[in-house]
mmCIF file of C-alpha atoms in Angstrom:
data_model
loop_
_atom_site.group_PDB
_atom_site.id
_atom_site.type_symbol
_atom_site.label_atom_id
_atom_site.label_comp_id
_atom_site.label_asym_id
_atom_site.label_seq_id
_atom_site.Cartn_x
_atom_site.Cartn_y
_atom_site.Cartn_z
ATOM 1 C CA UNK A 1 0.000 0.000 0.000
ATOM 2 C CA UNK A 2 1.410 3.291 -1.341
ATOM 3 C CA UNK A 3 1.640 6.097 1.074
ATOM 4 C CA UNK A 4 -0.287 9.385 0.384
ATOM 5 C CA UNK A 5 2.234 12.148 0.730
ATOM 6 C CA UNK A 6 2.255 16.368 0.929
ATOM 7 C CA UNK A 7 4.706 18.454 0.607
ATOM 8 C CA UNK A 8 4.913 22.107 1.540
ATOM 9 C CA UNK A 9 7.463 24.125 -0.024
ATOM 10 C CA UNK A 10 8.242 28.104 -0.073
ATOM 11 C CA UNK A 11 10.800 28.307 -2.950
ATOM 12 C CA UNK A 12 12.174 26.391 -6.104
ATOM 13 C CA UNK A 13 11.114 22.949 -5.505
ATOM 14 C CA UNK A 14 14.257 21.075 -5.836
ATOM 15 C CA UNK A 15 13.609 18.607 -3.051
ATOM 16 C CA UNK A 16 9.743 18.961 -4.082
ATOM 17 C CA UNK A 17 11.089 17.342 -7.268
ATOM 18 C CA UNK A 18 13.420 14.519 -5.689
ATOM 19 C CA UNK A 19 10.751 13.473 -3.545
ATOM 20 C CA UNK A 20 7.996 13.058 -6.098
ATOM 21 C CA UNK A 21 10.448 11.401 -8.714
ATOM 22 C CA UNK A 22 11.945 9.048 -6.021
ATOM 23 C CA UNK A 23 8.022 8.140 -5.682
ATOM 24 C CA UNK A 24 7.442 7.582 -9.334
ATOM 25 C CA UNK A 25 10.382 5.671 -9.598
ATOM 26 C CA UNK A 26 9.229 3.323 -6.884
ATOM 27 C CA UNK A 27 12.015 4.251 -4.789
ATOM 28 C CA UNK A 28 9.367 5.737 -2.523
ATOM 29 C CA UNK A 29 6.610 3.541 -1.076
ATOM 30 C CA UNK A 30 4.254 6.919 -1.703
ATOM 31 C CA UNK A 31 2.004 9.130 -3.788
ATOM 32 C CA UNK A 32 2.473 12.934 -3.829
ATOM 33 C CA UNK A 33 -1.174 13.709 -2.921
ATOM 34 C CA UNK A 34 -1.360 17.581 -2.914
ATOM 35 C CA UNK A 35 1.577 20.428 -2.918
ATOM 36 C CA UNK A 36 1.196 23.227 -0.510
ATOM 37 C CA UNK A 37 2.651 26.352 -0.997
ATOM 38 C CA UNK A 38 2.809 29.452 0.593
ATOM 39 C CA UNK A 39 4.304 31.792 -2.370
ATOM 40 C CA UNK A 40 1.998 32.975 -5.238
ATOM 41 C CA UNK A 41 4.204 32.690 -8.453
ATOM 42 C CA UNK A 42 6.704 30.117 -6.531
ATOM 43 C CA UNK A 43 8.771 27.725 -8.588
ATOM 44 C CA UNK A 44 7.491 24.866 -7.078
ATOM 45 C CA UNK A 45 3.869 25.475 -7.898
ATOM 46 C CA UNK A 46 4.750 24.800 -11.777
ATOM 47 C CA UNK A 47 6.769 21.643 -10.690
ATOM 48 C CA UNK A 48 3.653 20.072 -9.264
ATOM 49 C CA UNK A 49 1.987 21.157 -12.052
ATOM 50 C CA UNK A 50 4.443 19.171 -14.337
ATOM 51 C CA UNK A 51 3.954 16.179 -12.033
ATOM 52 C CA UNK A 52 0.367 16.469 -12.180
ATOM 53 C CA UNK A 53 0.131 17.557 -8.285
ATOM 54 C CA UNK A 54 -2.498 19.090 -7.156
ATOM 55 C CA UNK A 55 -1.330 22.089 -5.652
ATOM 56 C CA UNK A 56 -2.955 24.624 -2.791
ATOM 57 C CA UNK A 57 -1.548 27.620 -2.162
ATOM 58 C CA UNK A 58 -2.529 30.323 -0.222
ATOM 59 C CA UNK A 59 -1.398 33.615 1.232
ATOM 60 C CA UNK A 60 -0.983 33.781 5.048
ATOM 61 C CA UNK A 61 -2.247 37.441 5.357
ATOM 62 C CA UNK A 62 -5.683 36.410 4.082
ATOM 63 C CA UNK A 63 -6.389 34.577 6.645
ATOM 64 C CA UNK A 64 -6.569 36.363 10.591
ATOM 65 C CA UNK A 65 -4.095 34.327 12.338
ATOM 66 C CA UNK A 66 -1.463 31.011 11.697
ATOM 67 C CA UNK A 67 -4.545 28.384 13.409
ATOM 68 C CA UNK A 68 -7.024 29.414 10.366
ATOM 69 C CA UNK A 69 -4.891 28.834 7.970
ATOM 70 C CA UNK A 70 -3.615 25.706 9.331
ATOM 71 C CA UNK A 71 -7.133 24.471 9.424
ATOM 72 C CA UNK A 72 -7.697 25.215 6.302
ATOM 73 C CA UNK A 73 -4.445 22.975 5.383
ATOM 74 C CA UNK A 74 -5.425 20.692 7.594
ATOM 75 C CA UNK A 75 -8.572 20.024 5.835
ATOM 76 C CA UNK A 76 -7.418 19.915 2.077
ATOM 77 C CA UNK A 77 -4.591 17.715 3.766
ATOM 78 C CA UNK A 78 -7.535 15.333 4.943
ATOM 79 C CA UNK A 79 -9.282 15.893 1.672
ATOM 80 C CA UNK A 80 -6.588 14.650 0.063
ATOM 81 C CA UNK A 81 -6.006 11.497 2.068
ATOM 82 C CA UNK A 82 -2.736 12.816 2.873
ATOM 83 C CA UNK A 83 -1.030 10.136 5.702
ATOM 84 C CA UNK A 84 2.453 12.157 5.994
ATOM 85 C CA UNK A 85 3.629 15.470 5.194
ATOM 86 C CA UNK A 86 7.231 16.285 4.252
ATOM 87 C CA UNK A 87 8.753 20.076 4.563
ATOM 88 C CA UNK A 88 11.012 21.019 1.725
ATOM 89 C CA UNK A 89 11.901 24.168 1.565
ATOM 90 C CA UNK A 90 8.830 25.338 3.838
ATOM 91 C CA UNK A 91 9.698 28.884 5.426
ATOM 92 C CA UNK A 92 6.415 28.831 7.960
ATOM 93 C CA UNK A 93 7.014 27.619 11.525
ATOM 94 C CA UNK A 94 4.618 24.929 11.954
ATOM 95 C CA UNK A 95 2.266 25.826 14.091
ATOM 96 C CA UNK A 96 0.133 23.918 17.340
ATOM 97 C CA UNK A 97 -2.796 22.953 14.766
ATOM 98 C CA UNK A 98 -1.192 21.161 12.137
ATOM 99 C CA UNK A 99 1.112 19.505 14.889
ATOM 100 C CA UNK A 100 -2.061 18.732 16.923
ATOM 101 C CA UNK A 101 -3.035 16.831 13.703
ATOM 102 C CA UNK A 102 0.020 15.865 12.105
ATOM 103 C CA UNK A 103 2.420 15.187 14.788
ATOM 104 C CA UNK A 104 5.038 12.150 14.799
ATOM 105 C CA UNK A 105 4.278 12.904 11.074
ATOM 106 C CA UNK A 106 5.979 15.787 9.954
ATOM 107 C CA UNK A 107 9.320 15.523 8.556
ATOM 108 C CA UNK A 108 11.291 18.262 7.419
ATOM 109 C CA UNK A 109 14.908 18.426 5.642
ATOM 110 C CA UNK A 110 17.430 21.300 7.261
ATOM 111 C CA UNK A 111 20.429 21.980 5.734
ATOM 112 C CA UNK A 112 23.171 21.284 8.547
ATOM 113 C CA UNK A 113 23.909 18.866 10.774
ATOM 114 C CA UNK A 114 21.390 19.435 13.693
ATOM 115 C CA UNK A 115 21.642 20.312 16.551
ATOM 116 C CA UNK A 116 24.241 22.943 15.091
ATOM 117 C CA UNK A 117 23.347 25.984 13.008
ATOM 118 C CA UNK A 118 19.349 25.751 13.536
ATOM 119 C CA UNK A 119 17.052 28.133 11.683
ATOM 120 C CA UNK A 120 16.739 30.150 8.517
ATOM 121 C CA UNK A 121 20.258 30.331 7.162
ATOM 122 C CA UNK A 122 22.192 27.306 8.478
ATOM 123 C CA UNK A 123 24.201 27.510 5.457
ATOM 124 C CA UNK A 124 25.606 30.825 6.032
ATOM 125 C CA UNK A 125 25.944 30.411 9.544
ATOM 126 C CA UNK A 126 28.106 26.982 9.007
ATOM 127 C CA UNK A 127 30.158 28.889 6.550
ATOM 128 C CA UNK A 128 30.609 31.803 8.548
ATOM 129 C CA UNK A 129 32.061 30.194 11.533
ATOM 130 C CA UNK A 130 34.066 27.811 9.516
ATOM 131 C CA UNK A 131 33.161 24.274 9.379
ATOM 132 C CA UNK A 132 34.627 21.972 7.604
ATOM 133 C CA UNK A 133 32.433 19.347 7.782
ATOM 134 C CA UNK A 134 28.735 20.021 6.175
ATOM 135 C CA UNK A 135 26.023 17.961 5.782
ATOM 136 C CA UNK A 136 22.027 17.614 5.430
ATOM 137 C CA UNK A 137 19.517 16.502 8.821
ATOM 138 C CA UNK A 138 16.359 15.011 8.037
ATOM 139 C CA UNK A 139 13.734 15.073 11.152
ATOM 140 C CA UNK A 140 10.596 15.118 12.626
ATOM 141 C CA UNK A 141 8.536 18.498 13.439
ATOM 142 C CA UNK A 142 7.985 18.776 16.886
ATOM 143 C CA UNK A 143 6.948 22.609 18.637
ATOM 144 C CA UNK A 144 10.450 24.084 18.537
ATOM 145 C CA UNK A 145 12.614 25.204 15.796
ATOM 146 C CA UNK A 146 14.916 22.322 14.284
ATOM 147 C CA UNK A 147 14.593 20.164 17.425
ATOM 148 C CA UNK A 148 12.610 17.149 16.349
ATOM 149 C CA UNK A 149 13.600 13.517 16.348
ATOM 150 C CA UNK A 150 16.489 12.936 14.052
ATOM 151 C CA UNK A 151 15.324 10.416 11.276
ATOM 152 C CA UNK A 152 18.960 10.832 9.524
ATOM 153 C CA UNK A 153 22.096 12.897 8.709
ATOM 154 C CA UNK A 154 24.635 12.876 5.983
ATOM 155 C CA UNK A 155 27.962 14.834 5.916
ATOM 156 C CA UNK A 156 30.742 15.571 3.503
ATOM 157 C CA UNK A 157 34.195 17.395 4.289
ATOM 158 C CA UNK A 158 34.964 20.756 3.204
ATOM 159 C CA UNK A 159 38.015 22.913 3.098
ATOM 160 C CA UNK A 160 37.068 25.167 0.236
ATOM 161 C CA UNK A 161 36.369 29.099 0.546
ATOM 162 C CA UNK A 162 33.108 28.521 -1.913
ATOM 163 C CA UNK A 163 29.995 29.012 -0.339
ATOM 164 C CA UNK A 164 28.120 28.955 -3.553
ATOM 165 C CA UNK A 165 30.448 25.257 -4.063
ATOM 166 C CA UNK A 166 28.964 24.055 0.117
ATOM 167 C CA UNK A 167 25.010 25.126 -1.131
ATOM 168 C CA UNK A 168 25.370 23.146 -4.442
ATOM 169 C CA UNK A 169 26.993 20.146 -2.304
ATOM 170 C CA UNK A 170 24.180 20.449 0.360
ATOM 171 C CA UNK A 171 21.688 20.157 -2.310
ATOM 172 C CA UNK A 172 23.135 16.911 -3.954
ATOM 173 C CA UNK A 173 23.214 15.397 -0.194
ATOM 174 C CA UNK A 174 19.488 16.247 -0.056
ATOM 175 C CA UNK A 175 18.215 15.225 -3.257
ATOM 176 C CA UNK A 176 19.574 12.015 -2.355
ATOM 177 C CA UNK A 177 18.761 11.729 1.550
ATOM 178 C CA UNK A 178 15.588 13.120 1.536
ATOM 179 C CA UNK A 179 14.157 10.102 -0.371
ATOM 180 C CA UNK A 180 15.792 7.419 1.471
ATOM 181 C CA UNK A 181 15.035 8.898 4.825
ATOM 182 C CA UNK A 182 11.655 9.294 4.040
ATOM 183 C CA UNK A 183 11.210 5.395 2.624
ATOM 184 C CA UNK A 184 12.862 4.398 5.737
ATOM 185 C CA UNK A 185 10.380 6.498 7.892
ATOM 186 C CA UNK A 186 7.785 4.754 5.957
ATOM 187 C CA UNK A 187 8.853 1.233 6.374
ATOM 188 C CA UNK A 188 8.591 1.965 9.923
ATOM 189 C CA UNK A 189 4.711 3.203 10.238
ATOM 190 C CA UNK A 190 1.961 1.118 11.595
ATOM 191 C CA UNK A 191 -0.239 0.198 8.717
ATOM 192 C CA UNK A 192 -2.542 1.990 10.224
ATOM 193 C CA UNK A 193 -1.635 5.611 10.511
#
């Protein structure tokens, strides 16, 4: 049984695009159900679109606070069937609704090797103080900011001055570990969730 899948995405959509291709490949025990997005005119609504994803995206000043539009997610996510929903690229907090609904099933990918360099520009941050080892965290949403369970981490060495070279890198590491961490996240749900 195939496992109905969202994602929710802000930008581009590269890790949109791993995910549903590592599903049609069979890589994935899933189905990319629905696409949320938050961004009007964002890349990643015309990658779902290519995919043939239904997409919803919405605009969070329409709404009067984070819990209405969070139910409304919540109920195109149930409309949808959707079982799991995977962050990529997602540049909301997630709030105490769609956790209350959602939670233990949230996974989101952050790009550094939690518990170091949480938040909005890990990448920077890493570079800034001088790392030399990188990497890619994928984990579960819980109600703080990049501390949920640890699902899985993958790192690669760095001695370069080339931050542009370290974001490219990340991106390979997560357009490969996004998929498998998410597979193995599947294998272990009840069948039942």
């Amino acid at each position: 049984m195939k496992r109905k899948i969202a994602i929710f995405a802000s930008g581009s959509g590269t890790n949109f695009e791993a995910l549903v291709r590592a599903c049609e490949r069979g890589d994935v025990n899933g189905e990319v159900v629905l696409m949320v997005c938050d961004k009007a005119g964002a890349k990643v609504i015309e990658r779902a679109q290519n995919h043939g994803v239904p997409t919803f995206v919405f605009c969070a000043k329409d709404y009067p606070d984070k819990a209405s539009f969070e139910r409304e997610i919540c109920g195109r996510l149930e409309s949808a069937g959707a079982e799991l929903v995977c962050l990529a690229g997602y540049m909301r907090i997630v709030g105490e609704t769609l956790l209350g609904r959602y939670g233990g099933r949230i996974l989101n990918i952050h790009p550094a090797l939690l518990p170091s360099f949480k938040g909005a520009h890990a990448i920077d941050d890493a570079f800034a103080f001088g790392v030399k080892v990188f990497g890619v965290t994928v984990h579960l949403i819980d109600n703080t900011i990049d501390g949920g369970t640890i699902v899985a981490q993958s790192a690669f060495e760095y001695y370069g001055n080339d931050r542009d070279e370290v974001e490219r890198r990340i991106h390979e590491v997560e357009h490969k570990l996004y998929p498998w961490a998410l597979e193995e996240f599947i294998k272990g749900l009840p069948e039942n969730v």
